[in-house]
Amino acid sequence: GAVVSQHPSWVICKSGTSVKIECRSLDFQATTMFWYRQFPKQSLMLMATSNEGSKATYEQGVEKDKFLINHASLTLSTLTVTSAHPEDSSFYICSAKDRSNQPQHFGDGTRLSIL
Amino acid sequence: KQEVTQIPAALSVPEGENLVLNCSFTDSAIYNLQWFRQDPGKGLTSLLLIQSSQREQTSGRLNASLDKSSGRSTLYIAASQPGDSATYLCAVYTGGGNKLTFGTGTQLKVEL
């Protein structure tokens, strides 16, 4: 089945650091990728949707300058949390889908902890 | 704006019990509905996907139903086991199948 790889799985860094998270589709062309954020004991909230070669579409309330998304190829999207602060600590999950009507395939998530 | 609610928020049952998790959504114009399982600190495992034209899907001890007109779905777990302990999330697809809205989740604990 379709596989989405997310890296790193866990990162701890100091406040003010920028952190990049990668999301790769291993066996299909991911024309659309999605980034979600999940705070403890809460559900997943969509942050942004990106189509290959286009600028990402951000959900209301998500700062595009804070969360930079790049989807330059059909197999890779990156989320960069710029100048991260403790309130950015969360679980970030990506998903990807191709052009068909198949559902999204999810990565295993990245636990981000900002000290 | 689509809102997805799951009841109960938490559930604790003895092993072997059959149980039902509920999911409701405010906008019935959905494309698909999907149930996921999430273990603590982990990603999502897809359990069942129900297309909008379908009424139910079954996989092993799991059965999911969909009543689109009333905005409801249920996940039935038969003969629950301690290994079923996890958070269960339902999610609905809208916007031609691209936009996925997640429910609030049900945290299930199956005790020996």
CSV table of N, CA and C in Angstrom, one decimal, chain A residues 32 34 36 38 41-46 49 51 59 91 93 97-98 101-109 111, chain B residues 1 6 31-32 34 36 38 40-44 49 51 89-90 93 97-105 107:
chain,number,residue,atom,x,y,z
A,32,THR,N,-0.9,16.4,-3.9
A,32,THR,CA,-1.4,17.2,-2.9
A,32,THR,C,-0.9,16.7,-1.5
A,34,PHE,N,-0.7,17.6,2.8
A,34,PHE,CA,-1.4,18.3,3.9
A,34,PHE,C,-0.6,18.3,5.2
A,36,TYR,N,-0.9,18.8,9.3
A,36,TYR,CA,-1.8,18.9,10.5
A,36,TYR,C,-1.0,19.1,11.8
A,38,GLN,N,-1.4,18.6,16.1
A,38,GLN,CA,-2.2,18.0,17.1
A,38,GLN,C,-1.6,18.4,18.5
A,41,LYS,N,-4.1,15.7,23.8
A,41,LYS,CA,-5.4,15.3,24.0
A,41,LYS,C,-6.4,16.1,23.2
A,42,GLN,N,-6.0,16.6,22.0
A,42,GLN,CA,-6.9,17.2,21.1
A,42,GLN,C,-6.8,16.5,19.7
A,43,SER,N,-7.7,16.9,18.9
A,43,SER,CA,-7.8,16.2,17.6
A,43,SER,C,-6.8,16.9,16.6
A,44,LEU,N,-6.7,16.4,15.4
A,44,LEU,CA,-5.9,16.9,14.4
A,44,LEU,C,-6.5,18.1,13.8
A,45,MET,N,-5.7,19.2,13.6
A,45,MET,CA,-6.3,20.4,12.9
A,45,MET,C,-5.4,20.7,11.7
A,46,LEU,N,-6.1,20.8,10.6
A,46,LEU,CA,-5.4,21.1,9.3
A,46,LEU,C,-4.8,22.5,9.4
A,49,THR,N,-2.7,23.2,3.0
A,49,THR,CA,-2.7,22.2,1.9
A,49,THR,C,-1.8,22.7,0.9
A,51,ASN,N,-0.2,22.0,-3.1
A,51,ASN,CA,-0.2,21.3,-4.4
A,51,ASN,C,1.2,21.5,-5.0
A,59,GLU,N,-4.9,27.5,6.4
A,59,GLU,CA,-6.2,27.6,7.1
A,59,GLU,C,-6.2,28.9,8.0
A,91,PHE,N,2.5,18.0,18.0
A,91,PHE,CA,2.7,16.8,17.2
A,91,PHE,C,2.3,17.2,15.8
A,93,ILE,N,1.7,16.2,11.8
A,93,ILE,CA,1.5,15.1,11.0
A,93,ILE,C,1.3,15.5,9.5
A,97,LYS,N,-1.8,12.7,-1.0
A,97,LYS,CA,-2.6,11.9,-1.9
A,97,LYS,C,-2.2,12.2,-3.4
A,98,ASP,N,-2.6,11.3,-4.2
A,98,ASP,CA,-2.4,11.5,-5.7
A,98,ASP,C,-3.6,12.1,-6.3
A,101,ASN,N,-9.2,9.4,-6.6
A,101,ASN,CA,-10.1,9.7,-5.5
A,101,ASN,C,-9.7,8.8,-4.3
A,102,GLN,N,-8.5,8.3,-4.2
A,102,GLN,CA,-8.1,7.6,-3.1
A,102,GLN,C,-7.9,8.5,-1.9
A,103,PRO,N,-8.0,8.0,-0.7
A,103,PRO,CA,-7.9,8.8,0.5
A,103,PRO,C,-6.5,9.3,0.8
A,104,GLN,N,-6.3,10.1,1.7
A,104,GLN,CA,-5.0,10.6,2.1
A,104,GLN,C,-4.2,9.5,2.8
A,105,HIS,N,-2.9,9.5,2.6
A,105,HIS,CA,-2.1,8.5,3.4
A,105,HIS,C,-1.2,9.3,4.3
A,106,PHE,N,-1.2,8.9,5.6
A,106,PHE,CA,-0.6,9.7,6.6
A,106,PHE,C,0.9,9.2,7.0
A,107,GLY,N,1.7,10.2,7.4
A,107,GLY,CA,3.0,9.9,7.9
A,107,GLY,C,2.8,9.6,9.4
A,108,ASP,N,3.9,9.2,10.1
A,108,ASP,CA,3.8,8.8,11.5
A,108,ASP,C,3.9,9.9,12.4
A,109,GLY,N,4.1,11.1,11.9
A,109,GLY,CA,4.1,12.3,12.8
A,109,GLY,C,5.5,12.7,13.3
A,111,ARG,N,7.1,14.7,16.7
A,111,ARG,CA,6.9,15.3,18.0
A,111,ARG,C,7.9,16.4,18.1
B,1,LYS,N,-19.1,25.8,8.1
B,1,LYS,CA,-17.9,25.1,8.4
B,1,LYS,C,-18.3,23.8,9.0
B,6,GLN,N,-17.4,13.6,18.5
B,6,GLN,CA,-17.5,12.2,18.8
B,6,GLN,C,-17.9,12.0,20.3
B,31,TYR,N,-17.9,13.7,1.2
B,31,TYR,CA,-17.4,12.8,0.1
B,31,TYR,C,-17.2,11.4,0.6
B,32,ASN,N,-16.4,11.3,1.7
B,32,ASN,CA,-16.2,10.0,2.3
B,32,ASN,C,-16.1,10.2,3.8
B,34,GLN,N,-14.0,8.4,7.2
B,34,GLN,CA,-12.9,7.4,7.6
B,34,GLN,C,-12.8,7.4,9.1
B,36,PHE,N,-10.1,6.2,12.1
B,36,PHE,CA,-8.7,6.0,12.3
B,36,PHE,C,-8.5,5.5,13.8
B,38,GLN,N,-5.5,5.9,16.8
B,38,GLN,CA,-4.2,6.5,17.1
B,38,GLN,C,-3.8,6.0,18.5
B,40,PRO,N,-1.0,6.2,21.7
B,40,PRO,CA,-0.4,7.4,22.3
B,40,PRO,C,1.0,7.8,21.7
B,41,GLY,N,1.1,9.0,21.3
B,41,GLY,CA,2.3,9.5,20.7
B,41,GLY,C,2.7,9.0,19.3
B,42,LYS,N,1.7,8.4,18.7
B,42,LYS,CA,1.9,7.8,17.4
B,42,LYS,C,1.1,8.4,16.3
B,43,GLY,N,1.3,8.0,15.1
B,43,GLY,CA,0.5,8.5,14.0
B,43,GLY,C,-0.8,7.8,13.9
B,44,LEU,N,-1.4,7.9,12.7
B,44,LEU,CA,-2.8,7.4,12.5
B,44,LEU,C,-2.7,6.1,11.7
B,49,LEU,N,-12.8,3.0,5.6
B,49,LEU,CA,-13.2,4.1,4.8
B,49,LEU,C,-14.6,3.8,4.2
B,51,GLN,N,-17.4,5.2,1.6
B,51,GLN,CA,-17.7,6.2,0.6
B,51,GLN,C,-19.2,6.7,0.9
B,89,LEU,N,-10.5,8.1,16.0
B,89,LEU,CA,-10.9,9.3,15.4
B,89,LEU,C,-11.7,9.1,14.1
B,90,CYS,N,-12.8,9.8,14.0
B,90,CYS,CA,-13.5,9.8,12.7
B,90,CYS,C,-13.2,11.1,12.0
B,93,TYR,N,-14.5,13.7,4.7
B,93,TYR,CA,-13.9,14.4,3.5
B,93,TYR,C,-14.9,15.3,2.9
B,97,GLY,N,-13.3,15.8,-1.8
B,97,GLY,CA,-12.5,14.7,-1.3
B,97,GLY,C,-11.1,15.1,-0.8
B,98,ASN,N,-10.8,16.4,-0.9
B,98,ASN,CA,-9.5,16.9,-0.5
B,98,ASN,C,-9.4,17.3,1.0
B,99,LYS,N,-10.4,18.0,1.4
B,99,LYS,CA,-10.4,18.5,2.8
B,99,LYS,C,-10.9,17.5,3.8
B,100,LEU,N,-10.1,17.3,4.8
B,100,LEU,CA,-10.4,16.3,5.8
B,100,LEU,C,-10.6,17.0,7.2
B,101,THR,N,-11.7,16.8,7.8
B,101,THR,CA,-12.0,17.4,9.1
B,101,THR,C,-12.1,16.3,10.1
B,102,PHE,N,-11.3,16.3,11.1
B,102,PHE,CA,-11.3,15.3,12.2
B,102,PHE,C,-12.3,15.6,13.3
B,103,GLY,N,-12.7,14.5,13.9
B,103,GLY,CA,-13.5,14.6,15.1
B,103,GLY,C,-12.7,14.8,16.3
B,104,THR,N,-13.3,14.9,17.4
B,104,THR,CA,-12.7,15.2,18.7
B,104,THR,C,-12.1,13.9,19.3
B,105,GLY,N,-12.4,12.8,18.8
B,105,GLY,CA,-11.8,11.5,19.3
B,105,GLY,C,-12.5,10.9,20.5
B,107,GLN,N,-11.4,8.2,23.5
B,107,GLN,CA,-10.2,7.5,24.1
B,107,GLN,C,-10.8,6.2,24.7
